[in-house]
Tab-separated table of C-alpha atoms and ligand atoms in Angstrom:
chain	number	residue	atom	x	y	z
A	1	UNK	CA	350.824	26.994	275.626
A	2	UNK	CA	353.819	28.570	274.205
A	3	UNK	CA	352.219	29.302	270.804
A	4	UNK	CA	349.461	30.653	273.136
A	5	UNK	CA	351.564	32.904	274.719
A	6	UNK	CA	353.559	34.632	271.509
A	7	UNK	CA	349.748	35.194	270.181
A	8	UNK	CA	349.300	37.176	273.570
A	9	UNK	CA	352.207	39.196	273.443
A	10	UNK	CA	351.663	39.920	269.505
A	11	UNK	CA	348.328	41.202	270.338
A	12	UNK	CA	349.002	43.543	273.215
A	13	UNK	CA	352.126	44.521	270.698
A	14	UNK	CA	349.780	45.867	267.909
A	15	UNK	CA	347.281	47.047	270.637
A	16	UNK	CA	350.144	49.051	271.978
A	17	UNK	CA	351.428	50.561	269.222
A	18	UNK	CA	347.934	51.577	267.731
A	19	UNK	CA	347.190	53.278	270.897
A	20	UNK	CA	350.590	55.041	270.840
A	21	UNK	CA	349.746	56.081	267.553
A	22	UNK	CA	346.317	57.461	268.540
A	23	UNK	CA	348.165	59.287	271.395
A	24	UNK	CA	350.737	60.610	269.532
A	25	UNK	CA	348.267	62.491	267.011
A	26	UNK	CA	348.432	59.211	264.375
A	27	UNK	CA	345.285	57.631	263.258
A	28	UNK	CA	344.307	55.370	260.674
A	29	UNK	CA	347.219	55.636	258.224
A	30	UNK	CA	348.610	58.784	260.074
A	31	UNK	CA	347.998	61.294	257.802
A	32	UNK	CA	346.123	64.147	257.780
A	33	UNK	CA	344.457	65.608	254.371
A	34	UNK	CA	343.595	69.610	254.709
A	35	UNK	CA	341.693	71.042	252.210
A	36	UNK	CA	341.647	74.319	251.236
A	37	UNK	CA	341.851	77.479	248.196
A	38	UNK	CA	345.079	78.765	249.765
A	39	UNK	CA	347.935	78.493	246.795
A	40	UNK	CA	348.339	82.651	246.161
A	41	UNK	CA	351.552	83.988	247.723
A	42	UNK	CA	350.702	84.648	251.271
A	43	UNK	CA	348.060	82.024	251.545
A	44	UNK	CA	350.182	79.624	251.187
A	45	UNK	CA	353.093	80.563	253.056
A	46	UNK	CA	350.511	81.213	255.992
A	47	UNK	CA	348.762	77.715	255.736
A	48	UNK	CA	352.636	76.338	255.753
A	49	UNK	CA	353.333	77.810	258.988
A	50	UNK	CA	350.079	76.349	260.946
A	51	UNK	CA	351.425	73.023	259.614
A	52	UNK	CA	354.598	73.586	260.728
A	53	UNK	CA	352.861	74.153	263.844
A	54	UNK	CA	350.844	71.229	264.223
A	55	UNK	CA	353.978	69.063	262.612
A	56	UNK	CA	356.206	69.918	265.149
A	57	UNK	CA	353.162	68.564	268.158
A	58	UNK	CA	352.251	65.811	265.722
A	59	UNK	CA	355.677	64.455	264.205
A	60	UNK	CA	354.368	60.914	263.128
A	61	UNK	CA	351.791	62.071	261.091
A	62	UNK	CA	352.064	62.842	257.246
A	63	UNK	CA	350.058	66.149	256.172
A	64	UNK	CA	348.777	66.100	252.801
A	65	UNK	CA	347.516	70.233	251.690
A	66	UNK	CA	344.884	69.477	249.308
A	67	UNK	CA	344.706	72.794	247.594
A	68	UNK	CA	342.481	73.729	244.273
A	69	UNK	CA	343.293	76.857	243.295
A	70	UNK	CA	341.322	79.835	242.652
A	71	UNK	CA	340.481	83.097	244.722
A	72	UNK	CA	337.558	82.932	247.106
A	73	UNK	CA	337.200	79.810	246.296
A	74	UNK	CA	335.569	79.738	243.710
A	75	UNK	CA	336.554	75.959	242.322
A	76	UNK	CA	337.473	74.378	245.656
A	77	UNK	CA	333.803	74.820	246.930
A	78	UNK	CA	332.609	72.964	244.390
A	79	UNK	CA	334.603	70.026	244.012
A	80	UNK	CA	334.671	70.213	248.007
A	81	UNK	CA	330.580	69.390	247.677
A	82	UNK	CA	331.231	67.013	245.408
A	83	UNK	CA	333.330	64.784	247.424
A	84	UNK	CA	330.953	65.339	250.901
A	85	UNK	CA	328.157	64.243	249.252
A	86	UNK	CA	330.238	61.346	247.244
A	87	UNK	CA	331.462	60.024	250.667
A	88	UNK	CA	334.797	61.045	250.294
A	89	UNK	CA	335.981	63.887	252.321
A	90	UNK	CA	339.161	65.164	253.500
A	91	UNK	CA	339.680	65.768	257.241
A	92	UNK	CA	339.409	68.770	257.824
A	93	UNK	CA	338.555	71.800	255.102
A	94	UNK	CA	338.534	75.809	254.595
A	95	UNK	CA	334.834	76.986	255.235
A	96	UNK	CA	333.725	81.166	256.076
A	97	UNK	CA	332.595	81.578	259.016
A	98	UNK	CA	328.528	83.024	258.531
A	99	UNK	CA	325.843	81.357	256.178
A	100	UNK	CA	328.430	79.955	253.741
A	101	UNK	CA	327.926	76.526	255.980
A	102	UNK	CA	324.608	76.016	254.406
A	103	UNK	CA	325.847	75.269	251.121
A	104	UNK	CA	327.274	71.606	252.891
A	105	UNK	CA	324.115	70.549	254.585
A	106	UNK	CA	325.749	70.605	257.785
A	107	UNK	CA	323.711	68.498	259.434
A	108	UNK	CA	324.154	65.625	257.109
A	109	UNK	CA	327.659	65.787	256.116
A	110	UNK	CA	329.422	67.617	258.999
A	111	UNK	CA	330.192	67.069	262.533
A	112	UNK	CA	329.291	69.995	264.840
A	113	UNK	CA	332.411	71.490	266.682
A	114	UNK	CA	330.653	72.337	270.030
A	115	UNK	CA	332.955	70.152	271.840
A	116	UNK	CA	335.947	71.861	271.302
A	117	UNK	CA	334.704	74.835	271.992
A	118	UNK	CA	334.206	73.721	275.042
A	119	UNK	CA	337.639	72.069	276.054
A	120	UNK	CA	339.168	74.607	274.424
A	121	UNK	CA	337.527	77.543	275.768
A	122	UNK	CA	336.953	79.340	272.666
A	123	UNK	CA	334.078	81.220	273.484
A	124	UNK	CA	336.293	82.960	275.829
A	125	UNK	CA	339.077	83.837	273.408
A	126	UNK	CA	337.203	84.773	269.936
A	127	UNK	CA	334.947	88.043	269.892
A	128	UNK	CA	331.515	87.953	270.252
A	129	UNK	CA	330.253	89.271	266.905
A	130	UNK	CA	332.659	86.806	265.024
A	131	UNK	CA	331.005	83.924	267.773
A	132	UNK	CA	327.520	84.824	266.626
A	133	UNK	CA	328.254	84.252	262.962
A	134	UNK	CA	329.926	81.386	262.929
A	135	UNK	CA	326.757	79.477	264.835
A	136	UNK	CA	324.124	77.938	262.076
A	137	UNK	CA	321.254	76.044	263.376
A	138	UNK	CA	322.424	76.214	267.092
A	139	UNK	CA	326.113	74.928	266.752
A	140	UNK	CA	329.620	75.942	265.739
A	141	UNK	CA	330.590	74.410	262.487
A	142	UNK	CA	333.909	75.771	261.865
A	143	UNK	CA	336.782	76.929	264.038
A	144	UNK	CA	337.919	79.909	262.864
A	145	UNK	CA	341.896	81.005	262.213
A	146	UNK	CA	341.541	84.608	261.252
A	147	UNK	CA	339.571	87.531	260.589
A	148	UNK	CA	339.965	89.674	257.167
A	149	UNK	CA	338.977	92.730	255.863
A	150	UNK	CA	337.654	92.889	252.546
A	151	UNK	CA	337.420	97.002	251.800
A	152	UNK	CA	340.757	97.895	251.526
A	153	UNK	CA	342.380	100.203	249.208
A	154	UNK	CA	346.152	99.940	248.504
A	155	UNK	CA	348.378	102.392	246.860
A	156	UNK	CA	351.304	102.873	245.176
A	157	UNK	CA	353.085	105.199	247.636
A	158	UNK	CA	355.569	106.430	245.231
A	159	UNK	CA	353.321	107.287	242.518
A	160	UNK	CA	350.977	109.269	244.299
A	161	UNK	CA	354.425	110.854	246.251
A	162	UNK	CA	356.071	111.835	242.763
A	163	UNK	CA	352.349	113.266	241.881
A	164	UNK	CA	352.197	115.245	244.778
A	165	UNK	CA	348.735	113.684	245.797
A	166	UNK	CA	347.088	112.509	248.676
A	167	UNK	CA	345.204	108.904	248.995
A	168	UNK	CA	341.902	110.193	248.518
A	169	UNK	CA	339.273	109.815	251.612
A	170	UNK	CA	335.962	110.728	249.256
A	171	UNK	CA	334.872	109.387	245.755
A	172	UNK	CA	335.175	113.372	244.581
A	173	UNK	CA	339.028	113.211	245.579
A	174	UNK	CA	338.633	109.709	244.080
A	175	UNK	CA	337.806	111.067	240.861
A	176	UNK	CA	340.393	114.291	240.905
A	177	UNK	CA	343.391	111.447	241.448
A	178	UNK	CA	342.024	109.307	238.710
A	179	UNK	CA	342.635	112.352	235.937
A	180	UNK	CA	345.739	113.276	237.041
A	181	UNK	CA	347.140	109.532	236.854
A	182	UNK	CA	345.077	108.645	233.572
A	183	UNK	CA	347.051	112.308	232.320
A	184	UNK	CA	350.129	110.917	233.044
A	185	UNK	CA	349.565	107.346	231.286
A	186	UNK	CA	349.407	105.182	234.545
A	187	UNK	CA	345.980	102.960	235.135
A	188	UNK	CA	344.442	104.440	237.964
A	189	UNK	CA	342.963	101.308	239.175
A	190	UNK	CA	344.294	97.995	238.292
A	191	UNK	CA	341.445	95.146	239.019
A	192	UNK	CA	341.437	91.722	237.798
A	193	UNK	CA	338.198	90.097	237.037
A	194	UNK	CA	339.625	86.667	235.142
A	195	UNK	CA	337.736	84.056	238.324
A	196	UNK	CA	334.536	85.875	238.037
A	197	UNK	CA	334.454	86.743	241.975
A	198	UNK	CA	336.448	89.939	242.058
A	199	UNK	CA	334.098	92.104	240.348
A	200	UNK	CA	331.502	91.283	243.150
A	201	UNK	CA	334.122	91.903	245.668
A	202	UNK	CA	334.808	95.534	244.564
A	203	UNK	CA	331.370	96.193	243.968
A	204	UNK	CA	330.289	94.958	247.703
A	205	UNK	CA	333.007	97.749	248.790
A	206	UNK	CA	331.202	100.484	247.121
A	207	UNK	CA	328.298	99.347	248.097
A	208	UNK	CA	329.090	99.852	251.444
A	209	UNK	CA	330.706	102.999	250.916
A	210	UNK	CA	327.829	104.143	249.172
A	211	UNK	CA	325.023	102.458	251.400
A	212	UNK	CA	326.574	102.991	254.948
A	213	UNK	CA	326.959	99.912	257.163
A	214	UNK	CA	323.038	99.516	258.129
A	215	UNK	CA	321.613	100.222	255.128
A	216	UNK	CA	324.225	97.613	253.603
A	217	UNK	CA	323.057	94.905	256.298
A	218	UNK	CA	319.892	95.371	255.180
A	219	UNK	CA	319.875	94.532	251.601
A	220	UNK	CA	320.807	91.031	253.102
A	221	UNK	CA	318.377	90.781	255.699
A	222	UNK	CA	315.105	92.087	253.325
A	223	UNK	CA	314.741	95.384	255.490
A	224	UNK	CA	316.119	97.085	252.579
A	225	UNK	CA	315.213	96.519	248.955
A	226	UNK	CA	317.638	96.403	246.003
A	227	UNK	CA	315.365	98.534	243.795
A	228	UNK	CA	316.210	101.599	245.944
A	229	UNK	CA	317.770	104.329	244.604
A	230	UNK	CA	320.808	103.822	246.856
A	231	UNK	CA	321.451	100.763	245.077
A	232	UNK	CA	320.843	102.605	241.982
A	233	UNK	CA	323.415	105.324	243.099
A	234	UNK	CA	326.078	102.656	244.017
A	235	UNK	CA	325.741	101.574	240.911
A	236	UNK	CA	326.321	104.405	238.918
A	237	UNK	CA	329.033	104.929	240.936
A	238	UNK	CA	330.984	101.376	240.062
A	239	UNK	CA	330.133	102.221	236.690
A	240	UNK	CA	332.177	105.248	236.641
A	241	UNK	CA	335.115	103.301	238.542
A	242	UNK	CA	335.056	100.609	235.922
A	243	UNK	CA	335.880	103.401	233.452
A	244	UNK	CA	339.321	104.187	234.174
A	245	UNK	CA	340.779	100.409	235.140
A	246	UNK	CA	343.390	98.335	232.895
A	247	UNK	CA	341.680	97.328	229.718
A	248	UNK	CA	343.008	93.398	230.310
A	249	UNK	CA	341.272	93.080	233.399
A	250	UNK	CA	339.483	89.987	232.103
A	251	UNK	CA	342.317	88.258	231.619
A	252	UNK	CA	344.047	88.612	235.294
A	253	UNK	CA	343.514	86.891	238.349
A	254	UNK	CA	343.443	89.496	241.446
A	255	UNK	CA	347.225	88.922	241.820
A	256	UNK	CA	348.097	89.563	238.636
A	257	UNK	CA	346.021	92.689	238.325
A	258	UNK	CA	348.567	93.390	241.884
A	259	UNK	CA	351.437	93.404	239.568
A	260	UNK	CA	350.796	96.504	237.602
A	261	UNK	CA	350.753	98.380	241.277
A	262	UNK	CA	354.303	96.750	242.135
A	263	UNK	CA	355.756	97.493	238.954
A	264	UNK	CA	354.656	100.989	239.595
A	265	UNK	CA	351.989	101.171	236.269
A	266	UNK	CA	349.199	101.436	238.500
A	267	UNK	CA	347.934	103.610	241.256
A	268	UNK	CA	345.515	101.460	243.125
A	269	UNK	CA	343.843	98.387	243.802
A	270	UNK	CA	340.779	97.632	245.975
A	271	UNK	CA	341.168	93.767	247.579
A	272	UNK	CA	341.014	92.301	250.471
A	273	UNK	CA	344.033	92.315	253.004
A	274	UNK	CA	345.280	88.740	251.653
A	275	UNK	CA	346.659	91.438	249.784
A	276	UNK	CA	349.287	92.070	252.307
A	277	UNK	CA	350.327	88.622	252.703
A	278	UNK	CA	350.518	88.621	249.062
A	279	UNK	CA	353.002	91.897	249.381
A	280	UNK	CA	355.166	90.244	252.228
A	281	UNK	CA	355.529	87.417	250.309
A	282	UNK	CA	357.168	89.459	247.248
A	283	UNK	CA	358.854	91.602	250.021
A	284	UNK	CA	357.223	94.915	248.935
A	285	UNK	CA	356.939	97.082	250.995
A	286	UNK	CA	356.195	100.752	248.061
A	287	UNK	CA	352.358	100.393	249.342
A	288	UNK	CA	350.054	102.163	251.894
A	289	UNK	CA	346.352	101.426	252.950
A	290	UNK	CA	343.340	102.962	253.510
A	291	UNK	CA	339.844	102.523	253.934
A	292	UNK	CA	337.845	102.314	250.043
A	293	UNK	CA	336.820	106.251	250.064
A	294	UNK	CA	333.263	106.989	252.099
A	295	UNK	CA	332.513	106.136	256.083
A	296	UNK	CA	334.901	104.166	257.634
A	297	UNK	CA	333.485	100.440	257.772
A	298	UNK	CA	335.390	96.991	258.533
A	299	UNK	CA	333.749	94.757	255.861
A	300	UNK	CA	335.028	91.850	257.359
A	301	UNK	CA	335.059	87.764	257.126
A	302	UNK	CA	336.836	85.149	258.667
A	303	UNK	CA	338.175	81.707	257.122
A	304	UNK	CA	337.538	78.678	259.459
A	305	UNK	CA	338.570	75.151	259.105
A	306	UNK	CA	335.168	72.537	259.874
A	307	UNK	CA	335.379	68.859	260.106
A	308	UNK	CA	333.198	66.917	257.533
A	309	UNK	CA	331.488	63.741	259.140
A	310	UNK	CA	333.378	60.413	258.269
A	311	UNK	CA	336.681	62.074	258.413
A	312	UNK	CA	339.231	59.400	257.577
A	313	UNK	CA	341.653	60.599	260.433
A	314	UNK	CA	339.264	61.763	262.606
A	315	UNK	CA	341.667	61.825	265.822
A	316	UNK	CA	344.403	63.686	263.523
A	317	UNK	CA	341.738	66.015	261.987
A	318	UNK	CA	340.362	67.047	265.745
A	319	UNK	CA	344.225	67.616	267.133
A	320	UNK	CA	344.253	69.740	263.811
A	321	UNK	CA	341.217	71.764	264.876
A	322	UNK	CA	342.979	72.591	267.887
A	323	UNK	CA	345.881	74.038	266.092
A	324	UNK	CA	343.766	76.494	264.521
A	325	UNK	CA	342.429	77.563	267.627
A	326	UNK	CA	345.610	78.097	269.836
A	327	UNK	CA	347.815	80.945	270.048
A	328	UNK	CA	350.610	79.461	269.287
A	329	UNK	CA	349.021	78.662	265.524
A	330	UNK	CA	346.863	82.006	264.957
A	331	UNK	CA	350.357	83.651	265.755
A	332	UNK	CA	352.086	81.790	263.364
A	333	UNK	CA	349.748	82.137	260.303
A	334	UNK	CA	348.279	84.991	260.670
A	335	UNK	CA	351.691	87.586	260.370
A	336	UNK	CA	351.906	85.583	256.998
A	337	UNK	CA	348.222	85.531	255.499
A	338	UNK	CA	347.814	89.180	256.084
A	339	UNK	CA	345.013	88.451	258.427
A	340	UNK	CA	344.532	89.279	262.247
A	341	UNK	CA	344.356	86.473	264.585
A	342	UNK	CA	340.505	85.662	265.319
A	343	UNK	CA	342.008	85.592	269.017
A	344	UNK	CA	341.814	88.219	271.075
A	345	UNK	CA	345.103	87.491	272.983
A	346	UNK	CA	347.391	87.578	270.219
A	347	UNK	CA	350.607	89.574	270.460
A	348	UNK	CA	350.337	92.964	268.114
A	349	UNK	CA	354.047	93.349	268.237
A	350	UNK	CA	354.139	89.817	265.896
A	351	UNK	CA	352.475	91.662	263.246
A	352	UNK	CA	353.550	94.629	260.590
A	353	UNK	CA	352.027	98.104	260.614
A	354	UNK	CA	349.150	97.363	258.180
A	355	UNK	CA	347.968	94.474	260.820
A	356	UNK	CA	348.265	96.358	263.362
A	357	UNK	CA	346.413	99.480	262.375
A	358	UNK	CA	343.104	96.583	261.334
A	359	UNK	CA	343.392	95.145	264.255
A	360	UNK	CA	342.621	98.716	265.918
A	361	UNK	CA	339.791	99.360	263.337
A	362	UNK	CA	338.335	95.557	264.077
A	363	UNK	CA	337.723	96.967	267.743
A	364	UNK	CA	336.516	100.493	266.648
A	365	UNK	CA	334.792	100.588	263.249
A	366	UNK	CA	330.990	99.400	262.653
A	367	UNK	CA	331.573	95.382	261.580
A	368	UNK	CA	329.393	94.385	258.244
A	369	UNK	CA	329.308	91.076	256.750
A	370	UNK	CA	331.117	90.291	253.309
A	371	UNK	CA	328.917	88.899	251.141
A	372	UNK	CA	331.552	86.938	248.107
A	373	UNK	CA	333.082	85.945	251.514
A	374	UNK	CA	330.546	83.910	252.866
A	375	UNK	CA	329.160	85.824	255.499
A	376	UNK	CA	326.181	87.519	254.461
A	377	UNK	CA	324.132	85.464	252.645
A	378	UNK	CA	323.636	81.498	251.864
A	379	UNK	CA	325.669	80.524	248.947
A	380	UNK	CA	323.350	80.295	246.280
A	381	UNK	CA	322.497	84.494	246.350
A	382	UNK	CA	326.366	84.634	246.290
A	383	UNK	CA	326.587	82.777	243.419
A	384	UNK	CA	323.723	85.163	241.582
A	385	UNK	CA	325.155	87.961	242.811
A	386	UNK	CA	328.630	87.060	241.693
A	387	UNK	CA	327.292	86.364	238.211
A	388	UNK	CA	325.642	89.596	238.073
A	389	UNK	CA	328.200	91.378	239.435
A	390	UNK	CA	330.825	89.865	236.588
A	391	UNK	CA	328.670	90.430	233.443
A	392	UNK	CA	328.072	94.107	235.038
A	393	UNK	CA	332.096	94.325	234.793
A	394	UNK	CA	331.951	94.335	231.021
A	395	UNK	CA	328.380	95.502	230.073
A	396	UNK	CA	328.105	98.857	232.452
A	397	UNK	CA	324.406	98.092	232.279
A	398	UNK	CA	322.911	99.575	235.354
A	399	UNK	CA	319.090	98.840	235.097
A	400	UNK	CA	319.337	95.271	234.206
A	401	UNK	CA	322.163	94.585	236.898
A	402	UNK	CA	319.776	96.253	239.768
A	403	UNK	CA	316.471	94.463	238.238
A	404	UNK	CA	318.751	90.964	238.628
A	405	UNK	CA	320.002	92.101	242.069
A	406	UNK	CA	316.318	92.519	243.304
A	407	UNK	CA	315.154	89.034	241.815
A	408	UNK	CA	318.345	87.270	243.049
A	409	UNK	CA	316.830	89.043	246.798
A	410	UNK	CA	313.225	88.074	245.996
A	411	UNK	CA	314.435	84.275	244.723
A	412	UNK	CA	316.761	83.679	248.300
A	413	UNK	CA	315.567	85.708	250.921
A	414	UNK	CA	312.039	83.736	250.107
A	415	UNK	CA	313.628	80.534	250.896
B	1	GAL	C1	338.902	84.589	250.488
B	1	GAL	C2	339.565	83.925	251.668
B	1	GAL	C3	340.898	84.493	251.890
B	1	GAL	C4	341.705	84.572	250.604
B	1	GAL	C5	340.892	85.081	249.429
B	1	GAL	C6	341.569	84.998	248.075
B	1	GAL	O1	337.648	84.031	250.254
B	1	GAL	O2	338.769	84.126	252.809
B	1	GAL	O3	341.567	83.754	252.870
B	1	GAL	O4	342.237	83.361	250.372
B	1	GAL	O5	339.682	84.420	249.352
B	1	GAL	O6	341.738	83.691	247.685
């Protein structure tokens, strides 16, 4: 009877604690394995704080940031495939919001998010365009923690203050600032093409520069074709932009390349606005912003966080999900990543002047997709396209890049 009894009370004991644990944000193990690209400065000091965040609600539980390193993604996504489809995913992992999804068979290996949505409200607190791409096949895969912008251009204020010149708003003024820097020794446009991504990424801005935002949209969408002689123009165009960048450019990562604009030997730099996380975390402050030269266009994309099926901490991973979604952690990342908060309710006076003047051009600039970024297109024509883009970057070769271009559109949008 009494041994009977101690069995009793060592059950409920366990039972107990194990529920405590669920309730208290711990599941099997406690710990929580995010997996994501984010190790550049800014990325990582942003991911920090939403941990921080979710730490301070979840204290029992031990985080573990699975990073692999490498802009865009461009290693993570494939050793993330690698362990979905080998049955061994993290709990919760860095996905773009728009067709990017597709590479990860969603329906087999991930859990649809519609649930939270739902108790969260979301659909109430994200806008609509950025709701409408991140739904594939009827249901929201990812919850999303931020919105970028891809087509920015940064300069050196100093340099272009001691040159007497003006950021220039048109490719012509482009080209007039681009002599009087190359005159004076300094690289007018530092880029860094060492991952194989970033040529793509400065090439989609002058494509849209050079396309305007329908005509880009519809390169992606098979209502325009890439043997048109606005393709052939934007081309031409990059060509003559690749002309007067650093001569190493092949042997720099994007952040790198960043470094000759700091250290004042180089005028500009096209990237995305990680950029200015990137500059807050070196606390520089010597650079301004504009739109790449041409029609003023927010080529934008948005980094979510989706839940692969299996997760081992699936109670942990969900409360995670949740994090991402709230105020409180798009308020604390965000300021950090260089990214505005995909919630509309944020409060602007959290963020620097940069952030502030994108989130005033999210609300009142046409919206395109990015393509590297995951948006536009699945992630098979990105990988194509990237390829293209980054052999382009060395050989100048404007016929066989648009003749590639066209058969990467014929090969995907066929599918
Ligand atoms: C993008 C991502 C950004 C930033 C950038 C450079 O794909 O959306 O958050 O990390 O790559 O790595």
């Amino acid at each position: 009877m009494y041994r009977r009894l101690v069995s009793v009370f060592c059950i409920a004991l366990v039972l107990g604690f194990s529920l405590a644990l669920v309730a208290c944000g711990g599941g099997k193990g406690n710990k929580l394995e995010i997996y994501s690209w984010w190790t550049a400065g800014g990325e990582a000091e942003g991911l920090k704080a939403l941990m921080d965040v979710y730490q301070k609600q979840y204290p029992n539980v031990k985080i573990i940031n699975a990073t692999v390193a490498g802009g865009a993604g461009t290693n993570a996504k494939a050793v993330l495939l690698t362990r979905l489809t080998g049955g061994k995913p993290p709990d919760a992992f860095q996905l773009h919001a728009g067709l990017e999804v597709q590479k990860y068979d969603p329906e087999k290996y991930l859990l649809p998010l519609d649930d939270i949505y739902k108790s969260e409200g979301l659909d109430k607190v994200f806008p609509a365009d950025l709701l409408s791409l991140l739904q594939y096949k009827g249901h929201y895969w990812g919850i999303p923690v931020n919105i970028h912008r891809a087509n920015v251009m940064w300069y050196n204020k100093k340099l272009f203050a001691d040159n007497h010149l003006q950021p220039p708003a048109t490719w012509d003024d482009y080209f007039k600032v681009v002599k009087v820097f190359k005159a004076k020794k300094i690289i007018p446009m530092t880029i860094g093409t060492k991952e194989g991504w970033e040529a793509g990424h400065v090439f989609e801005t002058v494509l849209i520069s050079a396309l305007g935002p329908d005509a880009y949209k519809g390169l992606w969408t098979g209502q325009l074709p890439w043997t048109d002689a606005k393709v052939t123009n934007a081309l031409n165009l990059y060509k003559k932009v690749l002309a007067d960048v650093n001569t190493d450019h092949a042997a720099l990562t994007w952040d790198q390349a960043l470094q000759y604009l700091v250290d004042n030997k180089a005028a500009m730099f096209v990237m995305g606005d990680w950029t200015n996380g990137w500059f807050t975390s070196k606390n520089y402050d010597g650079y301004g912003w504009q739109c790449v030269p041409g029609p003023k266009v927010y080529d934008g994309l948005s980094d979510s966080f989706a839940l692969p099926k299996g997760a081992p901490d699936m109670v942990n991973a969900q409360n995670w999900l949740k994090v991402c979604a709230s105020k409180a952690g798009q308020e604390a990342f965000n300021p950090l990543k260089g990214s505005i908060p995909a919630r509309t309710d944020a409060d602007p006076s959290l963020f620097n002047a940069y952030l502030q003047s994108a989130m005033k051009d999210w609300t009142s600039e046409p919206i395109v997709p990015s393509v590297i970024h995951g948006a536009a297109a699945i992630e098979k024509w990105v990988t194509v396209y990237k390829d293209i883009m980054n052999t382009f970057a060395t050989k100048l070769d404007v016929a066989a890049a648009q003749q590639a271009l066209d058969q990467a559109a014929k090969d995907n949008l066929a599918m």
